[in-house]
PDB file of C-alpha atoms (C1' of nucleotides) in Angstrom:
ATOM      1  CA  MET A   1      61.874  39.510 -63.603  1.00  0.00           C
ATOM      2  CA  LYS A   2      64.022  40.805 -60.788  1.00  0.00           C
ATOM      3  CA  THR A   3      67.692  40.268 -60.025  1.00  0.00           C
ATOM      4  CA  PRO A   4      68.199  38.605 -56.659  1.00  0.00           C
ATOM      5  CA  PRO A   5      69.604  41.382 -54.455  1.00  0.00           C
ATOM      6  CA  HIS A   6      72.598  39.324 -53.344  1.00  0.00           C
ATOM      7  CA  ASP A   7      73.677  38.692 -56.960  1.00  0.00           C
ATOM      8  CA  LEU A   8      73.502  42.369 -57.795  1.00  0.00           C
ATOM      9  CA  GLN A   9      75.311  43.302 -54.591  1.00  0.00           C
ATOM     10  CA  LYS A  10      78.105  40.887 -55.503  1.00  0.00           C
ATOM     11  CA  LEU A  11      78.518  42.388 -58.973  1.00  0.00           C
ATOM     12  CA  LEU A  12      78.543  45.963 -57.711  1.00  0.00           C
ATOM     13  CA  GLU A  13      81.045  45.221 -54.963  1.00  0.00           C
ATOM     14  CA  LYS A  14      83.755  44.834 -57.604  1.00  0.00           C
ATOM     15  CA  GLY A  15      85.944  47.836 -58.452  1.00  0.00           C
ATOM     16  CA  SER A  16      84.224  50.739 -60.202  1.00  0.00           C
ATOM     17  CA  VAL A  17      86.222  50.335 -63.425  1.00  0.00           C
ATOM     18  CA  THR A  18      85.104  46.719 -63.737  1.00  0.00           C
ATOM     19  CA  VAL A  19      81.541  47.572 -62.796  1.00  0.00           C
ATOM     20  CA  ALA A  20      81.378  50.546 -65.174  1.00  0.00           C
ATOM     21  CA  LYS A  21      82.203  48.284 -68.115  1.00  0.00           C
ATOM     22  CA  SER A  22      79.925  45.487 -66.867  1.00  0.00           C
ATOM     23  CA  LEU A  23      76.900  47.789 -66.576  1.00  0.00           C
ATOM     24  CA  ILE A  24      76.831  48.627 -70.298  1.00  0.00           C
ATOM     25  CA  GLY A  25      73.702  46.900 -71.608  1.00  0.00           C
ATOM     26  CA  TRP A  26      71.995  46.644 -68.210  1.00  0.00           C
ATOM     27  CA  ARG A  27      68.616  48.355 -67.848  1.00  0.00           C
ATOM     28  CA  PHE A  28      67.903  51.176 -65.408  1.00  0.00           C
ATOM     29  CA  TYR A  29      64.347  52.246 -64.530  1.00  0.00           C
ATOM     30  CA  VAL A  30      62.531  54.600 -62.205  1.00  0.00           C
ATOM     31  CA  ILE A  31      59.220  53.312 -60.881  1.00  0.00           C
ATOM     32  CA  GLU A  32      56.777  56.197 -61.219  1.00  0.00           C
ATOM     33  CA  GLN A  33      53.983  56.921 -58.760  1.00  0.00           C
ATOM     34  CA  ASP A  34      51.479  55.392 -61.185  1.00  0.00           C
ATOM     35  CA  GLY A  35      53.536  52.168 -61.273  1.00  0.00           C
ATOM     36  CA  SER A  36      54.980  52.556 -64.766  1.00  0.00           C
ATOM     37  CA  HIS A  37      58.715  52.157 -65.400  1.00  0.00           C
ATOM     38  CA  THR A  38      60.673  55.028 -66.968  1.00  0.00           C
ATOM     39  CA  GLY A  39      64.150  54.253 -68.301  1.00  0.00           C
ATOM     40  CA  GLY A  40      66.052  51.993 -70.667  1.00  0.00           C
ATOM     41  CA  VAL A  41      69.380  50.445 -71.599  1.00  0.00           C
ATOM     42  CA  ILE A  42      72.597  51.882 -70.148  1.00  0.00           C
ATOM     43  CA  THR A  43      74.910  52.877 -73.025  1.00  0.00           C
ATOM     44  CA  GLU A  44      77.560  55.087 -71.406  1.00  0.00           C
ATOM     45  CA  THR A  45      79.285  55.016 -67.992  1.00  0.00           C
ATOM     46  CA  GLU A  46      82.360  56.417 -66.255  1.00  0.00           C
ATOM     47  CA  ALA A  47      84.308  55.037 -63.273  1.00  0.00           C
ATOM     48  CA  TYR A  48      85.522  57.079 -60.284  1.00  0.00           C
ATOM     49  CA  THR A  49      87.667  55.892 -57.366  1.00  0.00           C
ATOM     50  CA  GLU A  50      89.068  57.266 -54.143  1.00  0.00           C
ATOM     51  CA  GLU A  51      92.604  57.427 -55.602  1.00  0.00           C
ATOM     52  CA  ASP A  52      91.360  59.409 -58.601  1.00  0.00           C
ATOM     53  CA  ALA A  53      91.778  63.205 -58.426  1.00  0.00           C
ATOM     54  CA  ALA A  54      88.689  63.705 -60.580  1.00  0.00           C
ATOM     55  CA  SER A  55      86.484  61.887 -58.073  1.00  0.00           C
ATOM     56  CA  HIS A  56      84.402  63.653 -55.447  1.00  0.00           C
ATOM     57  CA  SER A  57      85.671  61.050 -52.959  1.00  0.00           C
ATOM     58  CA  TYR A  58      89.345  61.954 -53.598  1.00  0.00           C
ATOM     59  CA  ARG A  59      89.520  64.340 -50.616  1.00  0.00           C
ATOM     60  CA  GLY A  60      87.891  61.915 -48.240  1.00  0.00           C
ATOM     61  CA  ARG A  61      84.525  61.803 -46.558  1.00  0.00           C
ATOM     62  CA  THR A  62      82.423  64.968 -46.562  1.00  0.00           C
ATOM     63  CA  PRO A  63      78.676  65.357 -46.060  1.00  0.00           C
ATOM     64  CA  ARG A  64      78.285  65.296 -49.841  1.00  0.00           C
ATOM     65  CA  THR A  65      80.481  62.272 -50.538  1.00  0.00           C
ATOM     66  CA  GLU A  66      79.498  60.196 -47.510  1.00  0.00           C
ATOM     67  CA  ILE A  67      77.247  57.950 -49.582  1.00  0.00           C
ATOM     68  CA  MET A  68      80.149  57.038 -51.904  1.00  0.00           C
ATOM     69  CA  PHE A  69      81.943  55.465 -48.938  1.00  0.00           C
ATOM     70  CA  GLY A  70      78.928  53.374 -47.960  1.00  0.00           C
ATOM     71  CA  PRO A  71      77.923  49.939 -49.266  1.00  0.00           C
ATOM     72  CA  ALA A  72      77.467  49.254 -52.982  1.00  0.00           C
ATOM     73  CA  CYS A  73      74.072  49.078 -54.693  1.00  0.00           C
ATOM     74  CA  ARG A  74      73.008  52.605 -53.688  1.00  0.00           C
ATOM     75  CA  LEU A  75      72.650  55.808 -55.688  1.00  0.00           C
ATOM     76  CA  TYR A  76      74.927  58.820 -55.277  1.00  0.00           C
ATOM     77  CA  VAL A  77      73.073  61.834 -56.651  1.00  0.00           C
ATOM     78  CA  TYR A  78      74.830  65.213 -56.735  1.00  0.00           C
ATOM     79  CA  PHE A  79      74.019  68.741 -57.901  1.00  0.00           C
ATOM     80  CA  THR A  80      76.456  70.467 -60.251  1.00  0.00           C
ATOM     81  CA  TYR A  81      76.941  73.679 -62.233  1.00  0.00           C
ATOM     82  CA  GLY A  82      74.196  75.319 -60.231  1.00  0.00           C
ATOM     83  CA  MET A  83      71.379  73.632 -62.101  1.00  0.00           C
ATOM     84  CA  HIS A  84      71.975  69.971 -62.934  1.00  0.00           C
ATOM     85  CA  TRP A  85      71.618  66.645 -61.137  1.00  0.00           C
ATOM     86  CA  CYS A  86      73.800  63.621 -61.971  1.00  0.00           C
ATOM     87  CA  VAL A  87      73.385  60.037 -60.788  1.00  0.00           C
ATOM     88  CA  ASN A  88      76.018  57.426 -59.862  1.00  0.00           C
ATOM     89  CA  ILE A  89      75.792  53.841 -58.691  1.00  0.00           C
ATOM     90  CA  VAL A  90      77.972  53.272 -55.631  1.00  0.00           C
ATOM     91  CA  THR A  91      80.356  50.320 -56.127  1.00  0.00           C
ATOM     92  CA  GLY A  92      83.150  48.522 -54.288  1.00  0.00           C
ATOM     93  CA  LEU A  93      83.326  47.455 -50.684  1.00  0.00           C
ATOM     94  CA  GLU A  94      82.068  49.677 -47.892  1.00  0.00           C
ATOM     95  CA  GLY A  95      84.609  52.368 -47.012  1.00  0.00           C
ATOM     96  CA  HIS A  96      86.195  52.564 -50.486  1.00  0.00           C
ATOM     97  CA  GLY A  97      84.631  55.711 -51.994  1.00  0.00           C
ATOM     98  CA  GLU A  98      83.906  54.368 -55.482  1.00  0.00           C
ATOM     99  CA  ALA A  99      81.067  54.985 -57.923  1.00  0.00           C
ATOM    100  CA  VAL A 100      80.000  54.671 -61.554  1.00  0.00           C
ATOM    101  CA  LEU A 101      78.504  57.750 -63.247  1.00  0.00           C
ATOM    102  CA  LEU A 102      75.560  56.963 -65.521  1.00  0.00           C
ATOM    103  CA  ARG A 103      76.117  59.197 -68.554  1.00  0.00           C
ATOM    104  CA  ALA A 104      73.580  57.903 -71.064  1.00  0.00           C
ATOM    105  CA  ILE A 105      70.758  55.446 -71.626  1.00  0.00           C
ATOM    106  CA  VAL A 106      68.610  54.570 -74.624  1.00  0.00           C
ATOM    107  CA  PRO A 107      65.015  54.734 -73.330  1.00  0.00           C
ATOM    108  CA  ASP A 108      62.716  51.819 -74.123  1.00  0.00           C
ATOM    109  CA  SER A 109      59.596  52.778 -72.177  1.00  0.00           C
ATOM    110  CA  GLU A 110      57.513  55.797 -71.156  1.00  0.00           C
ATOM    111  CA  LEU A 111      58.860  57.785 -74.096  1.00  0.00           C
ATOM    112  CA  ASP A 112      56.048  60.341 -73.893  1.00  0.00           C
ATOM    113  CA  ARG A 113      56.821  61.076 -70.255  1.00  0.00           C
ATOM    114  CA  ILE A 114      60.543  61.384 -71.029  1.00  0.00           C
ATOM    115  CA  GLN A 115      59.920  63.691 -73.970  1.00  0.00           C
ATOM    116  CA  GLN A 116      57.703  65.888 -71.832  1.00  0.00           C
ATOM    117  CA  ARG A 117      60.343  66.169 -69.100  1.00  0.00           C
ATOM    118  CA  ARG A 118      62.983  66.949 -71.720  1.00  0.00           C
ATOM    119  CA  GLY A 119      61.045  69.884 -73.110  1.00  0.00           C
ATOM    120  CA  ASN A 120      59.748  67.973 -76.151  1.00  0.00           C
ATOM    121  CA  ARG A 121      63.175  67.691 -77.711  1.00  0.00           C
ATOM    122  CA  PRO A 122      63.808  64.945 -80.326  1.00  0.00           C
ATOM    123  CA  ASN A 123      64.590  61.333 -79.358  1.00  0.00           C
ATOM    124  CA  THR A 124      68.330  61.696 -79.770  1.00  0.00           C
ATOM    125  CA  GLU A 125      68.369  64.413 -77.117  1.00  0.00           C
ATOM    126  CA  PHE A 126      66.417  62.482 -74.498  1.00  0.00           C
ATOM    127  CA  THR A 127      69.089  61.009 -72.292  1.00  0.00           C
ATOM    128  CA  ASN A 128      72.520  61.319 -73.956  1.00  0.00           C
ATOM    129  CA  GLY A 129      74.255  63.049 -71.048  1.00  0.00           C
ATOM    130  CA  PRO A 130      74.336  62.665 -67.271  1.00  0.00           C
ATOM    131  CA  ALA A 131      72.186  65.701 -66.441  1.00  0.00           C
ATOM    132  CA  LYS A 132      69.755  65.033 -69.302  1.00  0.00           C
ATOM    133  CA  LEU A 133      69.364  61.479 -68.019  1.00  0.00           C
ATOM    134  CA  CYS A 134      68.411  62.723 -64.551  1.00  0.00           C
ATOM    135  CA  GLN A 135      65.980  65.253 -65.958  1.00  0.00           C
ATOM    136  CA  ALA A 136      64.362  62.627 -68.204  1.00  0.00           C
ATOM    137  CA  LEU A 137      63.927  60.183 -65.326  1.00  0.00           C
ATOM    138  CA  GLY A 138      63.027  62.782 -62.701  1.00  0.00           C
ATOM    139  CA  ILE A 139      66.010  62.001 -60.450  1.00  0.00           C
ATOM    140  CA  ILE A 140      66.799  64.690 -57.846  1.00  0.00           C
ATOM    141  CA  GLY A 141      68.728  65.138 -54.599  1.00  0.00           C
ATOM    142  CA  THR A 142      66.173  63.381 -52.436  1.00  0.00           C
ATOM    143  CA  ASP A 143      67.036  60.181 -54.340  1.00  0.00           C
ATOM    144  CA  ASN A 144      70.588  60.257 -52.924  1.00  0.00           C
ATOM    145  CA  GLY A 145      71.211  57.047 -50.971  1.00  0.00           C
ATOM    146  CA  ALA A 146      68.335  55.096 -52.534  1.00  0.00           C
ATOM    147  CA  VAL A 147      68.957  51.328 -52.657  1.00  0.00           C
ATOM    148  CA  LEU A 148      68.633  49.668 -56.071  1.00  0.00           C
ATOM    149  CA  ASN A 149      65.803  47.155 -56.482  1.00  0.00           C
ATOM    150  CA  GLU A 150      64.391  48.001 -53.055  1.00  0.00           C
ATOM    151  CA  GLY A 151      62.672  51.326 -53.677  1.00  0.00           C
ATOM    152  CA  ARG A 152      61.743  53.282 -56.794  1.00  0.00           C
ATOM    153  CA  PHE A 153      64.852  52.306 -58.775  1.00  0.00           C
ATOM    154  CA  LEU A 154      65.400  49.099 -60.754  1.00  0.00           C
ATOM    155  CA  LEU A 155      68.652  47.747 -62.190  1.00  0.00           C
ATOM    156  CA  LEU A 156      68.000  44.735 -64.418  1.00  0.00           C
ATOM    157  CA  PRO A 157      70.330  42.428 -66.409  1.00  0.00           C
ATOM    158  CA  PRO A 158      70.748  42.880 -70.178  1.00  0.00           C
ATOM    159  CA  LYS A 159      68.099  41.432 -72.480  1.00  0.00           C
ATOM    160  CA  GLN A 160      70.770  40.832 -75.099  1.00  0.00           C
ATOM    161  CA  LYS A 161      74.547  40.817 -75.020  1.00  0.00           C
ATOM    162  CA  VAL A 162      76.332  44.033 -75.894  1.00  0.00           C
ATOM    163  CA  LEU A 163      78.881  43.310 -78.628  1.00  0.00           C
ATOM    164  CA  HIS A 164      80.946  46.481 -78.955  1.00  0.00           C
ATOM    165  CA  ILE A 165      82.175  48.546 -76.009  1.00  0.00           C
ATOM    166  CA  GLU A 166      84.544  51.461 -76.630  1.00  0.00           C
ATOM    167  CA  THR A 167      86.945  52.613 -73.920  1.00  0.00           C
ATOM    168  CA  THR A 168      87.858  56.312 -73.858  1.00  0.00           C
ATOM    169  CA  LYS A 169      88.957  59.191 -71.649  1.00  0.00           C
ATOM    170  CA  ARG A 170      86.321  60.632 -69.338  1.00  0.00           C
ATOM    171  CA  ILE A 171      84.362  63.741 -70.304  1.00  0.00           C
ATOM    172  CA  GLY A 172      84.353  67.163 -68.675  1.00  0.00           C
ATOM    173  CA  ILE A 173      87.146  66.680 -66.150  1.00  0.00           C
ATOM    174  CA  SER A 174      90.642  68.190 -65.914  1.00  0.00           C
ATOM    175  CA  LYS A 175      92.388  66.170 -63.194  1.00  0.00           C
ATOM    176  CA  ASP A 176      93.491  62.596 -63.967  1.00  0.00           C
ATOM    177  CA  ALA A 177      91.886  63.035 -67.369  1.00  0.00           C
ATOM    178  CA  HIS A 178      94.227  60.484 -68.987  1.00  0.00           C
ATOM    179  CA  ARG A 179      92.515  57.496 -67.367  1.00  0.00           C
ATOM    180  CA  LEU A 180      90.543  55.385 -69.860  1.00  0.00           C
ATOM    181  CA  TRP A 181      87.579  54.928 -67.561  1.00  0.00           C
ATOM    182  CA  ARG A 182      84.679  55.844 -69.866  1.00  0.00           C
ATOM    183  CA  PHE A 183      82.766  53.010 -71.510  1.00  0.00           C
ATOM    184  CA  VAL A 184      80.257  53.452 -74.321  1.00  0.00           C
ATOM    185  CA  THR A 185      78.462  51.170 -76.759  1.00  0.00           C
ATOM    186  CA  THR A 186      77.131  52.066 -80.169  1.00  0.00           C
ATOM    187  CA  ASP A 187      75.157  48.816 -80.477  1.00  0.00           C
ATOM    188  CA  LEU A 188      72.032  50.736 -79.536  1.00  0.00           C
ATOM    189  CA  THR A 189      71.255  54.267 -80.591  1.00  0.00           C
ATOM    190  CA  ALA A 190      68.120  56.345 -80.400  1.00  0.00           C
ATOM    191  CA  THR A 191      66.646  56.970 -83.830  1.00  0.00           C
ATOM    192  CA  ASN A 192      64.916  60.044 -85.394  1.00  0.00           C
TER     193      ASN A 192
ATOM    194  C1'  DT B  22      77.972  71.584 -87.784  1.00  0.00           C
ATOM    195  C1'  DC B  23      81.126  73.872 -84.634  1.00  0.00           C
ATOM    196  C1'  DG B  24      82.594  76.551 -80.858  1.00  0.00           C
ATOM    197  C1'  DC B  25      81.896  79.980 -77.512  1.00  0.00           C
ATOM    198  C1'  DC B  26      79.576  81.453 -73.420  1.00  0.00           C
ATOM    199  C1'  DG B  27      76.133  82.431 -69.763  1.00  0.00           C
ATOM    200  C1'  DA B  28      73.283  80.354 -66.186  1.00  0.00           C
ATOM    201  C1'  DT B  29      73.448  79.318 -61.273  1.00  0.00           C
ATOM    202  C1'  DG B  30      74.526  77.127 -56.407  1.00  0.00           C
ATOM    203  C1'  DT B  31      77.425  74.048 -53.738  1.00  0.00           C
ATOM    204  C1'  DT B  32      81.945  72.786 -52.337  1.00  0.00           C
ATOM    205  C1'  DC B  33      86.544  73.574 -51.524  1.00  0.00           C
ATOM    206  C1'  DT B  34      90.894  76.663 -51.307  1.00  0.00           C
TER     207       DT B  34
ATOM    208  C1'  DG C  27      86.823  83.765 -54.749  1.00  0.00           C
ATOM    209  C1'  DA C  28      87.358  79.926 -58.009  1.00  0.00           C
ATOM    210  C1'  DA C  29      86.207  75.593 -59.757  1.00  0.00           C
ATOM    211  C1'  DC C  30      82.839  72.511 -61.125  1.00  0.00           C
ATOM    212  C1'  DA C  31      81.751  64.583 -63.417  1.00  0.00           C
ATOM    213  C1'  DT C  32      76.673  70.331 -67.737  1.00  0.00           C
ATOM    214  C1'  DC C  33      73.475  72.050 -70.968  1.00  0.00           C
ATOM    215  C1'  DG C  34      71.402  74.806 -74.556  1.00  0.00           C
ATOM    216  C1'  DG C  35      71.249  79.055 -77.250  1.00  0.00           C
ATOM    217  C1'  DC C  36      73.444  81.836 -80.461  1.00  0.00           C
ATOM    218  C1'  DG C  37      76.446  83.443 -84.022  1.00  0.00           C
ATOM    219  C1'  DA C  38      79.936  82.182 -87.249  1.00  0.00           C
ATOM    220  C1'  DT C  39      81.294  78.911 -90.881  1.00  0.00           C
TER     221       DT C  39
END
DNA sequence: TCGCCGATGTTCT
DNA sequence: GAACATCGGCGAT
């Protein structure tokens, strides 16, 4: 089952705070070269906007942030701390510099492949952080700008409704840290 | 279980 | 030259 692109586009064109909360429970997958789908249910997101000092888009368009100012429904992948990749979904209308950081998923397929990429760590350490998530799914800089549901990335609606969503401060930032723009559910947790 | 700290490269001041 | 949307190892509790 595939979400009609125009429906997804419409959802993601809302503001990043709205989208960040809405995406909890959606499913995010990478289509591997052998055709299998690696990924799972989104359980933690953060919103970033152009007016937000913690956002890469805060200082306007640069070569790095250009993709954030483009149309919604694309990926913004950036390299940080000299060794880690993180993935965002671009939201809002074109020109607005908004995105939603994917911080955690609970994998529901290709667990062996994920465990291998994560250095054979236990389930609970598979994808509970933005850089771990990218490592587990094999997302790197060349994926920057990829369009959801048109290439090797899938974003699919929830299989079941998420009941509890907590709203908290964002993690690992110093500027505009008071904003309650992090959303996380404990409905689903990796076991073992 | 907690907290400190080093790794490592791009971006911005 | 400093900061950084992080992670994992290590030593102390």
